[in-house]
Tab-separated table of C-alpha atoms in Angstrom:
chain	number	residue	atom	x	y	z
A	1	MET	CA	-135.949	25.260	-99.017
A	2	HIS	CA	-138.771	22.512	-99.272
A	3	GLN	CA	-138.628	20.064	-96.396
A	4	LEU	CA	-138.776	16.464	-97.148
A	5	LEU	CA	-141.935	15.442	-95.438
A	6	ASN	CA	-142.422	11.526	-94.532
A	7	THR	CA	-144.853	9.435	-96.555
A	8	LEU	CA	-147.243	6.918	-94.574
A	9	TYR	CA	-147.506	3.546	-96.562
A	10	LEU	CA	-150.471	1.562	-95.729
A	11	THR	CA	-150.259	-1.900	-96.722
A	12	THR	CA	-152.164	-3.786	-94.149
A	13	GLU	CA	-155.284	-5.167	-95.481
A	14	GLY	CA	-158.688	-3.543	-93.644
A	15	ALA	CA	-156.548	-0.821	-92.133
A	16	TYR	CA	-158.737	2.235	-91.550
A	17	LEU	CA	-157.106	5.639	-91.545
A	18	ARG	CA	-159.209	8.388	-90.037
A	19	LEU	CA	-158.729	12.171	-89.250
A	20	ASP	CA	-158.695	12.879	-85.434
A	21	HIS	CA	-158.090	16.761	-84.865
A	22	ASP	CA	-154.760	17.596	-86.529
A	23	THR	CA	-153.469	13.917	-86.330
A	24	LEU	CA	-154.340	10.990	-88.531
A	25	ARG	CA	-154.883	7.704	-86.860
A	26	VAL	CA	-154.539	4.373	-88.231
A	27	GLU	CA	-156.742	1.664	-86.834
A	28	VAL	CA	-156.658	-2.086	-87.658
A	29	GLU	CA	-159.638	-4.061	-86.200
A	30	ARG	CA	-160.768	-0.999	-84.046
A	31	GLU	CA	-157.446	-0.746	-82.378
A	32	THR	CA	-155.004	2.151	-83.111
A	33	LYS	CA	-151.810	1.212	-84.549
A	34	LEU	CA	-150.343	4.616	-85.198
A	35	GLN	CA	-151.181	8.103	-84.517
A	36	VAL	CA	-149.305	11.028	-86.310
A	37	PRO	CA	-149.427	14.567	-86.345
A	38	ILE	CA	-150.565	15.520	-89.950
A	39	HIS	CA	-147.484	18.132	-90.454
A	40	HIS	CA	-145.158	15.484	-90.467
A	41	LEU	CA	-146.706	13.881	-93.786
A	42	GLY	CA	-146.370	14.959	-97.301
A	43	GLY	CA	-148.714	12.176	-98.410
A	44	ILE	CA	-150.050	8.900	-97.843
A	45	VAL	CA	-150.215	5.687	-100.204
A	46	CYS	CA	-152.487	3.061	-99.719
A	47	PHE	CA	-152.038	-0.306	-100.840
A	48	GLY	CA	-155.206	-2.556	-101.556
A	49	ASP	CA	-157.832	-2.982	-98.930
A	50	VAL	CA	-157.423	0.201	-97.009
A	51	LEU	CA	-160.007	2.877	-96.201
A	52	VAL	CA	-159.548	6.288	-95.614
A	53	SER	CA	-162.405	8.441	-94.083
A	54	PRO	CA	-163.878	11.347	-95.909
A	55	ALA	CA	-162.727	13.770	-93.506
A	56	ALA	CA	-159.172	12.508	-93.803
A	57	LEU	CA	-159.312	12.816	-97.555
A	58	ALA	CA	-160.810	16.422	-97.438
A	59	ARG	CA	-158.227	17.348	-94.990
A	60	CYS	CA	-155.262	16.225	-97.087
A	61	ALA	CA	-156.734	17.350	-100.330
A	62	GLN	CA	-157.154	20.767	-98.893
A	63	ASP	CA	-153.588	20.822	-97.373
A	64	GLY	CA	-152.409	19.515	-100.702
A	65	ARG	CA	-151.138	16.365	-99.331
A	66	PHE	CA	-151.458	13.636	-101.807
A	67	VAL	CA	-153.421	10.680	-101.265
A	68	VAL	CA	-152.666	7.742	-103.838
A	69	PHE	CA	-154.511	4.333	-103.902
A	70	LEU	CA	-152.642	1.608	-105.477
A	71	ASP	CA	-153.506	-2.071	-105.678
A	72	ARG	CA	-151.662	-4.719	-103.880
A	73	ASN	CA	-148.925	-4.793	-106.370
A	74	GLY	CA	-148.374	-1.247	-106.619
A	75	ARG	CA	-150.473	-0.398	-109.760
A	76	PHE	CA	-152.000	2.924	-109.636
A	77	GLN	CA	-155.598	2.979	-109.104
A	78	ALA	CA	-156.806	6.416	-108.106
A	79	ARG	CA	-155.383	9.993	-106.430
A	80	VAL	CA	-157.242	12.425	-104.726
A	81	GLU	CA	-156.815	15.761	-105.840
A	82	GLY	CA	-157.735	18.912	-104.091
A	83	PRO	CA	-158.461	22.418	-105.911
A	84	ILE	CA	-155.812	22.700	-108.343
A	85	SER	CA	-153.417	24.662	-106.551
A	86	GLY	CA	-150.192	25.311	-108.833
A	87	ASN	CA	-149.516	28.258	-110.882
A	88	VAL	CA	-151.748	29.149	-113.785
A	89	LEU	CA	-148.942	31.170	-115.452
A	90	LEU	CA	-146.638	28.418	-114.940
A	91	ARG	CA	-149.087	25.901	-116.401
A	92	CYS	CA	-149.471	28.313	-119.538
A	93	ALA	CA	-146.049	28.423	-119.955
A	94	GLN	CA	-145.893	24.740	-120.057
A	95	HIS	CA	-148.400	24.379	-122.890
A	96	ALA	CA	-146.641	27.132	-124.654
A	97	ALA	CA	-143.280	25.075	-124.426
A	98	MET	CA	-145.143	21.896	-125.649
A	99	ARG	CA	-146.040	23.759	-128.922
A	100	GLU	CA	-142.693	24.818	-129.475
A	101	PRO	CA	-141.132	21.857	-131.237
A	102	ASP	CA	-137.594	23.176	-130.589
A	103	THR	CA	-138.108	23.695	-126.968
A	104	THR	CA	-139.697	20.496	-126.494
A	105	LEU	CA	-137.050	18.561	-128.318
A	106	THR	CA	-134.510	20.314	-126.424
A	107	ILE	CA	-135.978	19.390	-122.975
A	108	ALA	CA	-136.539	16.035	-124.159
A	109	ARG	CA	-132.813	15.460	-125.279
A	110	HIS	CA	-131.824	16.485	-121.795
A	111	LEU	CA	-134.078	13.892	-120.131
A	112	VAL	CA	-133.000	11.060	-122.289
A	113	GLY	CA	-129.245	12.115	-121.869
A	114	GLY	CA	-129.892	12.282	-118.096
A	115	LYS	CA	-131.493	8.846	-117.920
A	116	ILE	CA	-128.747	7.203	-120.158
A	117	GLN	CA	-125.935	8.981	-118.215
A	118	ASN	CA	-127.329	7.585	-115.116
A	119	SER	CA	-127.759	3.970	-116.426
A	120	ARG	CA	-124.259	4.010	-117.571
A	121	GLN	CA	-123.108	5.084	-114.099
A	122	ILE	CA	-124.722	2.220	-112.492
A	123	VAL	CA	-123.177	-0.232	-115.047
A	124	LEU	CA	-119.877	0.899	-114.615
A	125	ARG	CA	-119.959	0.618	-110.902
A	126	ALA	CA	-121.122	-2.874	-111.213
A	127	ALA	CA	-118.278	-3.647	-113.300
A	128	ARG	CA	-116.147	-2.124	-111.132
A	129	GLU	CA	-117.390	-4.362	-108.105
A	130	THR	CA	-117.950	-7.562	-110.068
A	131	ASP	CA	-115.289	-10.323	-109.172
A	132	ARG	CA	-116.095	-12.180	-112.570
A	133	PRO	CA	-114.018	-10.822	-115.267
A	134	ASP	CA	-116.355	-11.892	-118.010
A	135	ASP	CA	-119.279	-9.845	-116.216
A	136	GLY	CA	-116.905	-6.984	-116.094
A	137	GLU	CA	-116.229	-7.337	-119.770
A	138	ALA	CA	-119.835	-7.505	-120.817
A	139	LEU	CA	-120.860	-4.507	-118.408
A	140	ARG	CA	-117.911	-2.395	-119.812
A	141	GLN	CA	-119.106	-3.273	-123.371
A	142	THR	CA	-122.548	-1.955	-122.134
A	143	ALA	CA	-121.347	1.162	-120.756
A	144	GLU	CA	-119.495	1.824	-124.115
A	145	ALA	CA	-122.758	1.088	-126.206
A	146	LEU	CA	-124.737	3.753	-123.930
A	147	ALA	CA	-121.825	6.208	-124.259
A	148	ASN	CA	-122.480	5.747	-128.049
A	149	VAL	CA	-125.985	6.290	-127.712
A	150	LEU	CA	-125.315	9.235	-125.468
A	151	GLY	CA	-123.247	10.834	-128.190
A	152	ARG	CA	-125.706	10.662	-130.985
A	153	ILE	CA	-128.465	12.359	-128.778
A	154	PRO	CA	-127.545	16.041	-129.840
A	155	LEU	CA	-127.724	14.846	-133.547
A	156	SER	CA	-131.252	13.435	-133.163
A	157	PRO	CA	-133.460	15.465	-135.474
A	158	ASP	CA	-137.112	14.920	-133.904
A	159	LEU	CA	-138.785	13.354	-131.215
A	160	GLU	CA	-139.552	10.016	-132.825
A	161	HIS	CA	-135.886	9.568	-133.450
A	162	LEU	CA	-134.988	10.661	-129.966
A	163	ARG	CA	-137.530	7.969	-128.627
A	164	GLY	CA	-135.660	5.453	-130.797
A	165	LEU	CA	-132.578	6.109	-129.182
A	166	GLU	CA	-133.861	5.888	-125.666
A	167	GLY	CA	-135.314	2.456	-126.702
A	168	GLU	CA	-131.929	1.297	-127.981
A	169	ALA	CA	-130.219	2.592	-124.872
A	170	ALA	CA	-132.896	0.672	-122.740
A	171	ARG	CA	-132.548	-2.556	-124.581
A	172	LYS	CA	-128.853	-2.374	-124.255
A	173	TYR	CA	-129.152	-1.744	-120.635
A	174	PHE	CA	-131.406	-4.396	-119.738
A	175	ALA	CA	-129.500	-6.829	-121.898
A	176	THR	CA	-126.864	-7.052	-119.297
A	177	PHE	CA	-128.918	-6.196	-116.186
A	178	ASP	CA	-128.432	-9.808	-114.990
A	179	ARG	CA	-124.743	-9.534	-114.732
A	180	MET	CA	-125.082	-6.914	-111.932
A	181	VAL	CA	-126.962	-9.376	-109.918
A	182	ARG	CA	-124.535	-11.221	-107.575
A	183	GLU	CA	-126.697	-13.476	-105.496
A	184	ASP	CA	-129.024	-16.316	-106.507
A	185	ARG	CA	-129.051	-15.720	-110.241
A	186	ALA	CA	-131.325	-18.823	-110.784
A	187	THR	CA	-133.915	-16.709	-109.215
A	188	PHE	CA	-132.826	-13.240	-110.340
A	189	THR	CA	-132.775	-13.790	-114.168
A	190	LEU	CA	-134.267	-10.944	-116.095
A	191	ASN	CA	-135.581	-12.050	-119.379
A	192	GLY	CA	-135.536	-8.476	-120.706
A	193	ARG	CA	-137.511	-5.872	-119.088
A	194	ASN	CA	-141.325	-6.673	-118.994
A	195	ARG	CA	-144.265	-5.380	-117.244
A	196	ARG	CA	-148.075	-5.658	-117.128
A	197	PRO	CA	-147.881	-7.920	-115.451
A	198	PRO	CA	-143.983	-8.561	-114.656
A	199	THR	CA	-143.054	-12.254	-115.238
A	200	ASP	CA	-139.886	-12.615	-113.077
A	201	PRO	CA	-139.011	-11.418	-109.831
A	202	VAL	CA	-136.589	-8.942	-110.847
A	203	ASN	CA	-139.352	-7.429	-113.183
A	204	ALA	CA	-141.673	-7.558	-110.240
A	205	LEU	CA	-139.226	-5.771	-108.029
A	206	LEU	CA	-138.308	-2.946	-110.475
A	207	SER	CA	-142.181	-2.492	-111.391
A	208	PHE	CA	-143.115	-2.112	-107.715
A	209	LEU	CA	-140.141	0.396	-107.102
A	210	TYR	CA	-141.081	2.617	-110.399
A	211	ALA	CA	-144.677	2.773	-108.960
A	212	LEU	CA	-143.196	4.248	-105.723
A	213	LEU	CA	-140.895	6.325	-107.663
A	214	MET	CA	-143.851	7.542	-109.702
A	215	ASN	CA	-145.979	8.781	-107.088
A	216	ASP	CA	-143.069	10.881	-105.782
A	217	CYS	CA	-142.566	12.210	-109.240
A	218	VAL	CA	-146.199	13.371	-109.484
A	219	ALA	CA	-146.252	14.807	-106.103
A	220	ALA	CA	-143.119	16.760	-106.732
A	221	LEU	CA	-144.481	18.352	-109.965
A	222	GLU	CA	-147.728	19.227	-108.443
A	223	GLY	CA	-145.947	20.760	-105.782
A	224	VAL	CA	-144.327	23.287	-107.983
A	225	GLY	CA	-147.657	23.919	-109.810
A	226	LEU	CA	-146.559	22.011	-113.149
A	227	ASP	CA	-149.103	19.846	-114.874
A	228	PRO	CA	-147.969	16.145	-114.510
A	229	GLN	CA	-149.907	15.065	-117.553
A	230	MET	CA	-148.447	17.531	-119.990
A	231	GLY	CA	-144.995	15.762	-120.909
A	232	PHE	CA	-142.060	16.522	-123.495
A	233	LEU	CA	-140.803	13.243	-124.311
A	234	HIS	CA	-143.722	10.992	-123.470
A	235	ALA	CA	-146.433	11.231	-125.808
A	236	LEU	CA	-149.844	12.522	-124.424
A	237	ARG	CA	-152.303	9.973	-123.784
A	238	PRO	CA	-155.653	10.398	-121.624
A	239	GLY	CA	-154.817	9.292	-117.872
A	240	ARG	CA	-151.107	9.138	-118.453
A	241	ALA	CA	-148.991	11.228	-116.410
A	242	ALA	CA	-146.522	12.186	-119.144
A	243	LEU	CA	-144.236	14.723	-117.324
A	244	ALA	CA	-143.967	12.691	-114.278
A	245	LEU	CA	-142.781	9.835	-116.645
A	246	ASP	CA	-140.331	12.285	-118.064
A	247	LEU	CA	-139.040	13.518	-114.732
A	248	MET	CA	-138.928	9.798	-113.624
A	249	GLU	CA	-136.555	8.834	-116.250
A	250	GLU	CA	-133.308	10.145	-115.115
A	251	LEU	CA	-134.305	9.175	-111.559
A	252	ARG	CA	-134.860	5.417	-112.395
A	253	SER	CA	-131.436	4.268	-111.854
A	254	PRO	CA	-130.531	5.994	-108.623
A	255	PHE	CA	-133.914	5.648	-106.883
A	256	ALA	CA	-134.904	2.224	-108.193
A	257	ASP	CA	-132.518	0.074	-110.251
A	258	ARG	CA	-129.659	0.503	-107.786
A	259	LEU	CA	-131.965	0.110	-104.884
A	260	ALA	CA	-133.391	-3.372	-106.370
A	261	LEU	CA	-129.863	-4.716	-107.063
A	262	THR	CA	-128.761	-3.705	-103.412
A	263	LEU	CA	-131.851	-5.498	-102.015
A	264	ILE	CA	-131.033	-8.782	-104.169
A	265	ASN	CA	-127.257	-8.603	-103.642
A	266	ARG	CA	-127.718	-8.129	-99.758
A	267	ARG	CA	-130.313	-11.086	-99.866
A	268	GLN	CA	-132.916	-8.596	-98.296
A	269	VAL	CA	-135.326	-10.100	-100.831
A	270	THR	CA	-135.128	-13.707	-101.691
A	271	ALA	CA	-136.670	-16.032	-103.966
A	272	ASN	CA	-139.332	-17.492	-101.345
A	273	GLN	CA	-140.738	-13.947	-101.306
A	274	PHE	CA	-142.185	-14.072	-104.755
A	275	HIS	CA	-145.318	-15.856	-105.943
A	276	ALA	CA	-146.068	-17.006	-109.553
A	277	ARG	CA	-149.878	-16.363	-110.238
A	278	PRO	CA	-151.854	-18.242	-112.757
A	279	GLY	CA	-151.110	-16.581	-116.208
A	280	GLY	CA	-147.613	-16.097	-115.406
A	281	ALA	CA	-147.519	-12.920	-113.273
A	282	VAL	CA	-145.064	-12.705	-110.449
A	283	GLN	CA	-146.079	-11.054	-107.229
A	284	LEU	CA	-143.964	-9.725	-104.120
A	285	GLU	CA	-145.637	-11.136	-100.949
A	286	GLU	CA	-146.774	-8.818	-98.288
A	287	ALA	CA	-143.756	-8.819	-95.905
A	288	ALA	CA	-141.317	-8.334	-98.660
A	289	ARG	CA	-143.335	-5.191	-99.978
A	290	LYS	CA	-143.076	-3.696	-96.648
A	291	GLU	CA	-139.272	-4.512	-96.602
A	292	VAL	CA	-139.020	-2.766	-99.926
A	293	ILE	CA	-141.055	0.217	-99.136
A	294	VAL	CA	-138.807	0.696	-95.925
A	295	ALA	CA	-135.757	0.408	-97.939
A	296	TYR	CA	-136.928	2.945	-100.506
A	297	GLN	CA	-137.750	5.364	-97.649
A	298	LYS	CA	-134.294	4.921	-96.370
A	299	ARG	CA	-132.733	5.431	-99.552
A	300	LYS	CA	-134.503	8.861	-99.928
A	301	GLN	CA	-133.182	9.957	-96.563
A	302	GLU	CA	-129.560	9.277	-97.732
A	303	GLU	CA	-127.537	12.693	-98.170
A	304	ILE	CA	-126.401	13.536	-101.604
A	305	THR	CA	-124.965	16.745	-102.894
A	306	HIS	CA	-127.001	17.866	-105.645
A	307	PRO	CA	-124.509	18.536	-108.560
A	308	VAL	CA	-126.115	21.608	-110.064
A	309	LEU	CA	-127.142	23.551	-106.888
A	310	ASP	CA	-123.968	22.149	-105.111
A	311	GLN	CA	-125.998	21.690	-101.905
A	312	LYS	CA	-126.382	18.770	-99.542
A	313	MET	CA	-129.995	17.264	-99.409
A	314	PRO	CA	-131.739	13.996	-98.851
A	315	LEU	CA	-131.909	12.147	-101.994
A	316	GLY	CA	-135.703	12.196	-101.662
A	317	LEU	CA	-135.938	16.019	-102.336
A	318	VAL	CA	-134.378	15.516	-105.971
A	319	PRO	CA	-137.717	15.165	-107.711
A	320	HIS	CA	-138.761	18.501	-105.972
A	321	VAL	CA	-135.688	20.208	-106.772
A	322	GLN	CA	-135.671	18.704	-110.642
A	323	ALA	CA	-139.380	19.985	-110.962
A	324	ARG	CA	-138.310	23.294	-109.831
A	325	LEU	CA	-135.393	23.414	-112.144
A	326	LEU	CA	-137.800	22.322	-115.009
A	327	ALA	CA	-140.232	25.047	-114.069
A	328	ARG	CA	-137.367	27.556	-114.114
A	329	VAL	CA	-136.661	26.273	-118.023
A	330	LEU	CA	-140.161	26.645	-118.777
A	331	ARG	CA	-140.375	30.080	-117.552
A	332	GLY	CA	-137.406	31.155	-119.491
A	333	ASP	CA	-135.250	31.965	-116.466
A	334	LEU	CA	-132.956	28.876	-117.222
A	335	ALA	CA	-131.441	28.288	-120.593
A	336	ALA	CA	-131.609	24.412	-120.461
A	337	TYR	CA	-132.732	21.729	-118.398
A	338	PRO	CA	-129.982	20.221	-116.161
A	339	PRO	CA	-130.963	16.443	-115.596
A	340	PHE	CA	-130.100	15.140	-112.046
A	341	LEU	CA	-126.666	13.143	-112.448
A	342	ALA	CA	-125.871	10.694	-109.936
A	343	ARG	CA	-122.582	10.057	-108.929
B	1	MET	CA	-136.805	21.337	-83.703
B	2	HIS	CA	-137.599	18.706	-80.944
B	3	VAL	CA	-139.390	20.261	-77.993
B	4	LEU	CA	-140.709	18.524	-74.925
B	5	VAL	CA	-143.870	19.745	-73.208
B	6	ALA	CA	-144.840	18.868	-69.609
B	7	TYR	CA	-147.796	20.011	-67.836
B	8	ASP	CA	-149.716	19.859	-64.680
B	9	VAL	CA	-153.299	20.821	-64.895
B	10	ALA	CA	-155.517	21.140	-61.676
B	11	THR	CA	-158.285	18.555	-62.198
B	12	GLU	CA	-160.266	19.213	-59.091
B	13	SER	CA	-163.306	21.172	-61.122
B	14	ALA	CA	-164.875	19.933	-64.157
B	15	GLY	CA	-163.443	22.775	-66.034
B	16	GLY	CA	-159.940	21.720	-64.873
B	17	ARG	CA	-160.618	18.206	-66.416
B	18	ARG	CA	-161.739	19.749	-69.765
B	19	ARG	CA	-158.612	21.971	-69.770
B	20	LEU	CA	-156.570	18.839	-69.113
B	21	ARG	CA	-157.845	16.949	-72.184
B	22	LYS	CA	-157.842	19.998	-74.569
B	23	VAL	CA	-153.965	20.678	-73.504
B	24	ALA	CA	-153.455	16.767	-74.004
B	25	GLN	CA	-155.142	17.064	-77.499
B	26	ALA	CA	-153.129	20.328	-78.428
B	27	CYS	CA	-149.950	18.265	-77.714
B	28	GLN	CA	-151.033	15.162	-79.669
B	29	ASP	CA	-151.612	17.190	-82.707
B	30	PHE	CA	-148.140	18.342	-82.947
B	31	GLY	CA	-146.420	15.487	-81.310
B	32	GLN	CA	-146.569	12.481	-79.416
B	33	ARG	CA	-147.513	11.412	-75.630
B	34	VAL	CA	-144.251	9.810	-74.034
B	35	GLN	CA	-145.353	9.838	-70.438
B	36	LYS	CA	-148.636	10.706	-68.590
B	37	SER	CA	-148.286	14.488	-68.975
B	38	VAL	CA	-145.313	14.467	-71.301
B	39	PHE	CA	-145.161	15.008	-75.137
B	40	GLU	CA	-142.412	15.226	-77.374
B	41	CYS	CA	-142.979	17.226	-80.510
B	42	SER	CA	-141.246	17.839	-83.508
B	43	VAL	CA	-142.187	21.054	-85.248
B	44	ASN	CA	-140.755	23.897	-87.143
B	45	GLU	CA	-140.493	27.498	-85.991
B	46	MET	CA	-143.912	28.423	-87.132
B	47	GLN	CA	-145.735	24.944	-85.753
B	48	PHE	CA	-143.459	25.827	-82.426
B	49	GLU	CA	-145.341	29.098	-82.002
B	50	GLU	CA	-148.617	27.867	-82.953
B	51	LEU	CA	-148.259	25.041	-80.402
B	52	VAL	CA	-147.232	27.430	-77.650
B	53	ARG	CA	-149.823	29.972	-78.367
B	54	ARG	CA	-152.673	27.235	-78.200
B	55	LEU	CA	-151.268	25.849	-75.127
B	56	VAL	CA	-151.235	29.208	-73.353
B	57	GLU	CA	-154.316	29.984	-74.406
B	58	LEU	CA	-156.026	26.708	-72.757
B	59	ILE	CA	-154.298	26.893	-69.583
B	60	ASP	CA	-155.402	28.719	-66.418
B	61	GLU	CA	-152.258	30.342	-65.327
B	62	LYS	CA	-153.477	30.523	-61.949
B	63	GLU	CA	-154.038	26.921	-61.249
B	64	ASP	CA	-151.834	24.981	-63.981
B	65	SER	CA	-148.426	24.803	-64.993
B	66	LEU	CA	-146.958	24.408	-68.138
B	67	ARG	CA	-143.160	23.714	-69.304
B	68	VAL	CA	-141.618	23.784	-72.707
B	69	TYR	CA	-138.179	22.640	-73.103
B	70	ARG	CA	-136.247	22.812	-76.335
B	71	LEU	CA	-134.030	19.658	-76.706
B	72	VAL	CA	-130.534	19.619	-77.970
B	73	GLU	CA	-130.228	17.723	-81.511
B	74	PRO	CA	-129.509	15.146	-82.316
B	75	LYS	CA	-132.222	13.521	-80.367
B	76	GLU	CA	-130.596	10.219	-80.541
B	77	LYS	CA	-127.279	11.439	-79.115
B	78	TYR	CA	-128.956	13.565	-76.241
B	79	VAL	CA	-132.096	11.813	-75.239
B	80	GLN	CA	-131.695	8.621	-73.367
B	81	ILE	CA	-134.456	6.429	-72.761
B	82	PHE	CA	-134.954	3.593	-70.085
B	83	GLY	CA	-137.739	1.528	-69.654
B	84	VAL	CA	-140.950	0.973	-71.521
B	85	ASP	CA	-140.972	3.309	-74.741
B	86	THR	CA	-143.963	3.029	-77.200
B	87	SER	CA	-142.819	6.157	-79.022
B	88	VAL	CA	-142.730	6.017	-82.844
B	89	ASP	CA	-140.039	8.069	-84.855
B	90	PHE	CA	-142.214	10.000	-87.337
B	91	ASN	CA	-139.211	10.590	-89.415
B	92	GLU	CA	-138.554	6.822	-89.980
B	93	PRO	CA	-140.177	5.055	-92.935
B	94	LEU	CA	-143.998	4.829	-91.770
B	95	VAL	CA	-145.295	1.505	-93.313
B	96	LEU	CA	-148.057	-0.156	-91.539
């Protein structure tokens, strides 16, 4: 079984990462802050003004450890890739499946189904835990509406229609997202989901967590040899990792949404950690970014039982497992893609 | 698995000092220094074999001494630490 390797996140401005024998060394103003044997790391994520030495880049690319550069807000800038490893035959199968409308639609249905089911789960849980009856009622209504959309998925005749259902579910889900927030509702109000840039703290937090999850999804797909750009549900567009977005759908609520709510409800992030920028964008400040990353990493270490494999594993391994299950579907070893259903 | 590597390398000669540096580097590649000539490494079976092979190749068996202990896990439960401790848990979130 694949081991969950740690990810090194560099958020300090001016940090310099260099290769020192078989270790990676992080220096800030010429002082060594951390030295890690490279075998502990699955990849490195750099935020903003961080330098990585050519030797370190080359070594990571060779070993297949991912190196990603994001801007300070977590938006993707660049990824360093080594010689395409993966499996050519698997990629061929992936491309072939894309040309089969039936196969594509079946896989896409399972992806959307998984997503809606997981959103519904988080809504129901919040409805159980809330102590305000009106919130509970509204959330239960949302859950019902989501169940209704879920029921219509098998009937969707084509991808366009399916995407419409997904959009409908997302709108319903985010319409009552606020009611899952228990602390400081004045700050943490969501005016519908918005991004590029996010214009309120909740959206900023969600966007940031989605960016972290996205990296893990791309890495997981590359790890099993799938082409992250060749998606089923998401339309192909140059530069868009469509398959990673596909894989991410069902993982959004267990990895990011629930974590965002936990951080807010436990007051681990607070109003003063967000800055409004000219033009309406809202940003997370540096210390809060670190806190969110730590929480995200901790969340990935939580033990869960995978419902399909019936095996205990850290949550962070789930994207890798799902990527492998998807590969088995594409190879024809598995009849249908089983999305990850969080409990 | 967690292993503890401790060594004494004879440093009277220039060759000995070179061996000392190389032994320390090999340990560093697999783990971290916790005391002057004591390293803790967290490795899998394969890396463990590799580490031991490299160390045994480096030392002069007539003059140096090398000890590798396998620690009982979980480490938090069976390893007690007092005084100065600058070690980092490489499995905890690494955010800098």
